[in-house]
Coordinates of C-alpha atoms in Angstrom, one line a residue:
M1 CA -11.7 -12.9 -23.6
D2 CA -9.6 -9.6 -22.6
A3 CA -8.8 -5.9 -22.9
I4 CA -6.4 -4.2 -22.1
L5 CA -7.0 -1.5 -19.0
F6 CA -4.2 1.1 -18.5
S7 CA -0.5 1.6 -18.6
A8 CA 1.6 0.3 -15.6
V9 CA 5.1 1.9 -16.1
P10 CA 7.7 1.8 -17.2
H11 CA 8.3 -0.1 -19.9
S12 CA 5.0 0.2 -21.3
L13 CA 3.0 -2.1 -19.2
V14 CA -0.1 -2.8 -19.3
V15 CA -2.4 -3.9 -17.2
R16 CA -4.8 -6.7 -18.7
V17 CA -8.1 -8.8 -17.9
T18 CA -8.7 -12.2 -19.5
L19 CA -11.7 -14.6 -18.7
L20 CA -10.2 -17.9 -19.4
S21 CA -13.1 -20.4 -18.3
Y22 CA -16.5 -20.2 -17.0
T23 CA -19.3 -23.2 -16.4
K24 CA -20.4 -24.1 -19.5
D25 CA -24.0 -23.5 -20.1
A26 CA -24.0 -21.5 -16.7
E27 CA -27.0 -19.5 -17.1
R28 CA -29.1 -23.0 -18.4
L29 CA -27.5 -24.8 -15.1
C30 CA -28.7 -22.0 -12.7
A31 CA -32.1 -21.5 -13.8
A32 CA -32.7 -25.4 -13.9
A33 CA -31.3 -25.4 -10.6
A34 CA -33.6 -22.6 -9.4
H35 CA -36.3 -24.4 -10.6
S36 CA -35.8 -27.5 -9.5
C37 CA -36.5 -26.3 -5.9
Y38 CA -40.4 -25.7 -7.1
S39 CA -40.9 -28.3 -9.2
E40 CA -41.0 -32.2 -8.9
K41 CA -38.4 -32.6 -11.9
P42 CA -35.3 -32.8 -11.0
A43 CA -33.0 -30.5 -12.3
S44 CA -31.2 -33.3 -15.2
E45 CA -35.0 -33.0 -16.9
L46 CA -35.2 -29.6 -16.3
M47 CA -32.1 -28.8 -18.4
D48 CA -33.9 -30.1 -21.2
E49 CA -36.7 -28.3 -21.3
W50 CA -34.6 -24.9 -20.9
T51 CA -35.6 -22.3 -22.9
E52 CA -35.0 -18.7 -22.9
K53 CA -37.8 -17.4 -22.1
K54 CA -38.2 -20.8 -19.5
G55 CA -34.4 -19.7 -17.8
E56 CA -35.4 -15.8 -17.5
R57 CA -38.7 -17.1 -16.0
W58 CA -36.5 -19.9 -13.7
L59 CA -33.5 -17.5 -12.5
G60 CA -35.1 -13.8 -12.8
S61 CA -37.3 -14.8 -10.0
P62 CA -34.9 -15.9 -7.3
L63 CA -32.5 -13.2 -8.3
D64 CA -35.1 -10.3 -8.1
S65 CA -35.7 -11.8 -4.3
G66 CA -31.7 -12.1 -3.3
H67 CA -31.7 -15.5 -3.3
H68 CA -28.0 -15.5 -4.9
S69 CA -27.0 -19.1 -3.5
V70 CA -28.9 -20.6 -7.2
I71 CA -25.8 -18.7 -8.8
E72 CA -23.4 -20.5 -6.9
H73 CA -23.6 -23.3 -9.6
A74 CA -21.2 -21.1 -12.1
N75 CA -17.7 -20.6 -11.8
Y76 CA -15.5 -17.7 -13.6
T77 CA -11.4 -17.7 -13.9
F78 CA -10.0 -14.3 -14.5
S79 CA -6.3 -13.6 -15.4
I80 CA -5.0 -10.8 -14.5
E81 CA -1.6 -9.0 -15.3
G82 CA 0.2 -6.5 -14.9
V83 CA -1.5 -5.1 -11.5
S84 CA 0.3 -4.0 -8.3
R85 CA 0.4 -5.4 -5.2
A86 CA -1.5 -2.9 -3.6
T87 CA -4.4 -4.1 -5.3
T88 CA -3.7 -8.0 -5.0
H89 CA -3.5 -7.2 -1.2
Q90 CA -7.1 -5.9 -1.9
L91 CA -8.0 -8.7 -3.6
V92 CA -7.5 -11.4 -1.7
R93 CA -9.4 -10.3 1.0
H94 CA -12.8 -12.1 -0.6
R95 CA -11.7 -14.9 0.9
L96 CA -14.8 -16.9 -1.1
A97 CA -12.3 -17.3 -4.4
S98 CA -9.4 -19.3 -5.7
F99 CA -6.0 -17.2 -6.0
S100 CA -2.6 -18.2 -7.8
Q101 CA -0.9 -15.4 -7.5
Q102 CA 3.0 -14.8 -9.3
S103 CA 5.8 -15.7 -6.8
Q104 CA 8.2 -13.2 -6.2
R105 CA 10.2 -16.0 -4.1
Y106 CA 10.5 -17.7 -8.3
V107 CA 10.0 -15.1 -10.8
D108 CA 13.1 -12.4 -11.2
M109 CA 11.8 -9.0 -10.1
K110 CA 15.4 -7.3 -11.3
N111 CA 13.6 -5.0 -14.0
A112 CA 11.7 -2.3 -12.2
E113 CA 8.3 -2.9 -13.1
Y114 CA 5.9 -1.2 -11.4
V115 CA 2.3 1.3 -11.3
V116 CA 2.3 4.5 -10.7
P117 CA -1.4 5.9 -8.8
E118 CA -3.3 8.6 -11.3
S119 CA -3.5 11.1 -8.8
I120 CA 0.8 11.2 -8.7
A121 CA 1.2 10.4 -12.5
A122 CA -1.1 14.0 -12.4
D123 CA 1.8 16.1 -10.7
P124 CA 5.0 16.0 -12.7
E125 CA 7.1 17.0 -9.3
L126 CA 5.4 13.8 -7.9
E127 CA 5.8 11.5 -10.3
K128 CA 9.5 12.3 -10.6
R129 CA 10.0 11.8 -7.0
F130 CA 7.8 9.0 -6.7
R131 CA 9.8 7.2 -10.1
A132 CA 13.5 8.0 -8.5
L133 CA 12.1 6.3 -5.4
M134 CA 11.2 3.1 -7.1
D135 CA 15.1 3.5 -9.1
K136 CA 16.2 3.2 -5.6
I137 CA 14.3 0.5 -4.4
W138 CA 14.9 -1.4 -8.1
E139 CA 18.7 -0.7 -7.3
E140 CA 18.6 -1.8 -3.8
Y141 CA 17.0 -5.1 -4.6
R142 CA 19.5 -6.1 -6.9
A143 CA 22.7 -5.2 -5.2
L144 CA 20.8 -7.5 -2.2
S145 CA 19.9 -10.0 -4.6
E146 CA 23.7 -10.4 -5.3
K147 CA 24.0 -11.3 -1.5
V148 CA 20.8 -12.7 -0.1
P149 CA 18.6 -15.3 -1.0
V150 CA 15.6 -13.4 -3.7
E151 CA 13.0 -14.4 -0.8
D152 CA 14.9 -12.1 1.7
A153 CA 15.5 -9.2 -0.8
R154 CA 12.5 -9.0 -1.9
Y155 CA 11.4 -7.7 1.3
V156 CA 12.4 -4.1 0.1
L157 CA 10.4 -4.1 -2.9
P158 CA 7.3 -2.0 -2.5
N159 CA 3.6 -2.3 -2.7
A160 CA 3.5 -1.0 -6.5
C161 CA 5.7 -3.5 -7.8
T162 CA 3.7 -5.1 -10.6
T163 CA 2.1 -9.1 -10.3
N164 CA -0.2 -11.7 -12.4
I165 CA -2.6 -13.5 -10.8
T166 CA -5.3 -16.0 -11.6
V167 CA -8.8 -15.7 -9.4
T168 CA -12.2 -17.9 -9.6
M169 CA -15.5 -17.1 -8.2
N170 CA -18.6 -18.3 -8.6
A171 CA -21.6 -16.5 -9.3
R172 CA -22.8 -14.9 -6.3
E173 CA -19.3 -14.1 -5.2
L174 CA -18.7 -12.1 -8.2
W175 CA -22.0 -10.1 -7.2
H176 CA -20.3 -9.5 -3.9
F177 CA -17.3 -8.7 -5.3
F178 CA -19.2 -6.1 -8.1
E179 CA -21.1 -4.2 -5.1
L180 CA -17.9 -3.5 -3.1
R181 CA -15.4 -3.1 -6.3
T182 CA -17.0 -1.1 -8.7
C183 CA -18.2 1.4 -6.6
R184 CA -16.4 5.1 -6.6
R185 CA -15.3 4.3 -3.7
A186 CA -13.8 1.4 -4.2
Q187 CA -9.6 2.7 -5.4
D188 CA -8.8 3.4 -8.6
E189 CA -7.0 0.7 -10.4
I190 CA -9.0 -1.9 -8.5
R191 CA -12.7 -0.5 -9.6
A192 CA -11.2 -0.4 -13.2
V193 CA -10.5 -4.1 -12.8
A194 CA -13.6 -5.0 -11.7
D195 CA -15.3 -3.1 -14.2
E196 CA -13.3 -4.9 -16.7
M197 CA -14.3 -8.3 -15.1
L198 CA -17.5 -7.2 -15.1
R199 CA -18.1 -6.6 -18.3
L200 CA -16.4 -9.9 -19.4
A201 CA -18.7 -11.7 -17.2
Q202 CA -21.8 -10.3 -18.6
E203 CA -20.6 -11.0 -22.0
A204 CA -20.8 -14.5 -21.1
S205 CA -23.7 -14.9 -19.1
P206 CA -25.7 -11.5 -19.6
F207 CA -28.8 -12.4 -17.5
I208 CA -26.7 -13.8 -13.9
F209 CA -24.5 -10.5 -14.2
K210 CA -27.4 -8.1 -16.0
R211 CA -27.9 -5.7 -12.8
A212 CA -24.4 -6.7 -11.1
G213 CA -22.6 -3.7 -10.4
P214 CA -22.5 -1.1 -7.2
P215 CA -25.5 -0.8 -4.8
C216 CA -26.3 2.2 -7.2
I217 CA -26.7 0.1 -9.8
S218 CA -27.7 -3.5 -8.3
K219 CA -30.2 -2.6 -6.0
G220 CA -30.8 1.4 -6.9
K221 CA -29.4 2.9 -3.9
C222 CA -26.3 3.4 -2.0
S223 CA -25.1 0.9 0.8
E224 CA -22.4 3.2 2.3
G225 CA -24.4 6.1 4.2
R226 CA -22.4 8.6 5.8
M227 CA -19.6 7.0 3.7
S228 CA -21.5 7.8 0.4
C229 CA -19.4 9.3 -2.3
G230 CA -23.0 11.0 -3.4
K231 CA -22.0 10.5 -7.2
P232 CA -23.9 7.5 -7.9
R233 CA -22.6 5.2 -11.0
T234 CA -25.3 4.7 -13.9
E235 CA -23.1 3.1 -16.3
L236 CA -19.9 1.0 -15.4
K237 CA -17.6 3.5 -17.3
R238 CA -14.1 4.5 -15.6
A239 CA -15.2 6.7 -13.3

């Protein structure tokens, strides 16, 4: 499962999100685990009794009550490719997750591969200045990398530099991630990535992630207080 999102420039790079792996029978597992709290039977027996209708009842009640610990048993692993370091710096702040990121010490960064923010790309003069700066940065990086270790030359590389990262989260942490990063107040790039991760998660486990998204969708109201954008999302298309 994957999708191309938007271009990272130059060299026709694209941001791509792929759902690499997820817990087999995640909804069946989480439903059985949830119902085992209220049943004389253990989850091993409840797994065999599970039906889609029973699962929605067993899992729906705790989810509706906000008891999301029962979905921690399901894990999802994504490959996120061609995003900026600015976005991965935000992404790794979600500490209840596992990350494996492309190394700038061991991977050749001599090709100028970077993301131009949409607000800059929308203004031809600003985009021209931005690209000129990127060209200069990579010129200096190449010169430095010929004389000093690459791990030292990389100090000049910008947050715009592209990278790849593998991310694993359990379903509960994904819910939290989606509440923060699919919100309109999230930066454009990470919001686009989060929207696509949510779409893929909903394909894999539709009942678990049925109501996942920003608080205006998951809770029916904004939780940002005075910082609210005032424009609640009604569907998860890129804003």
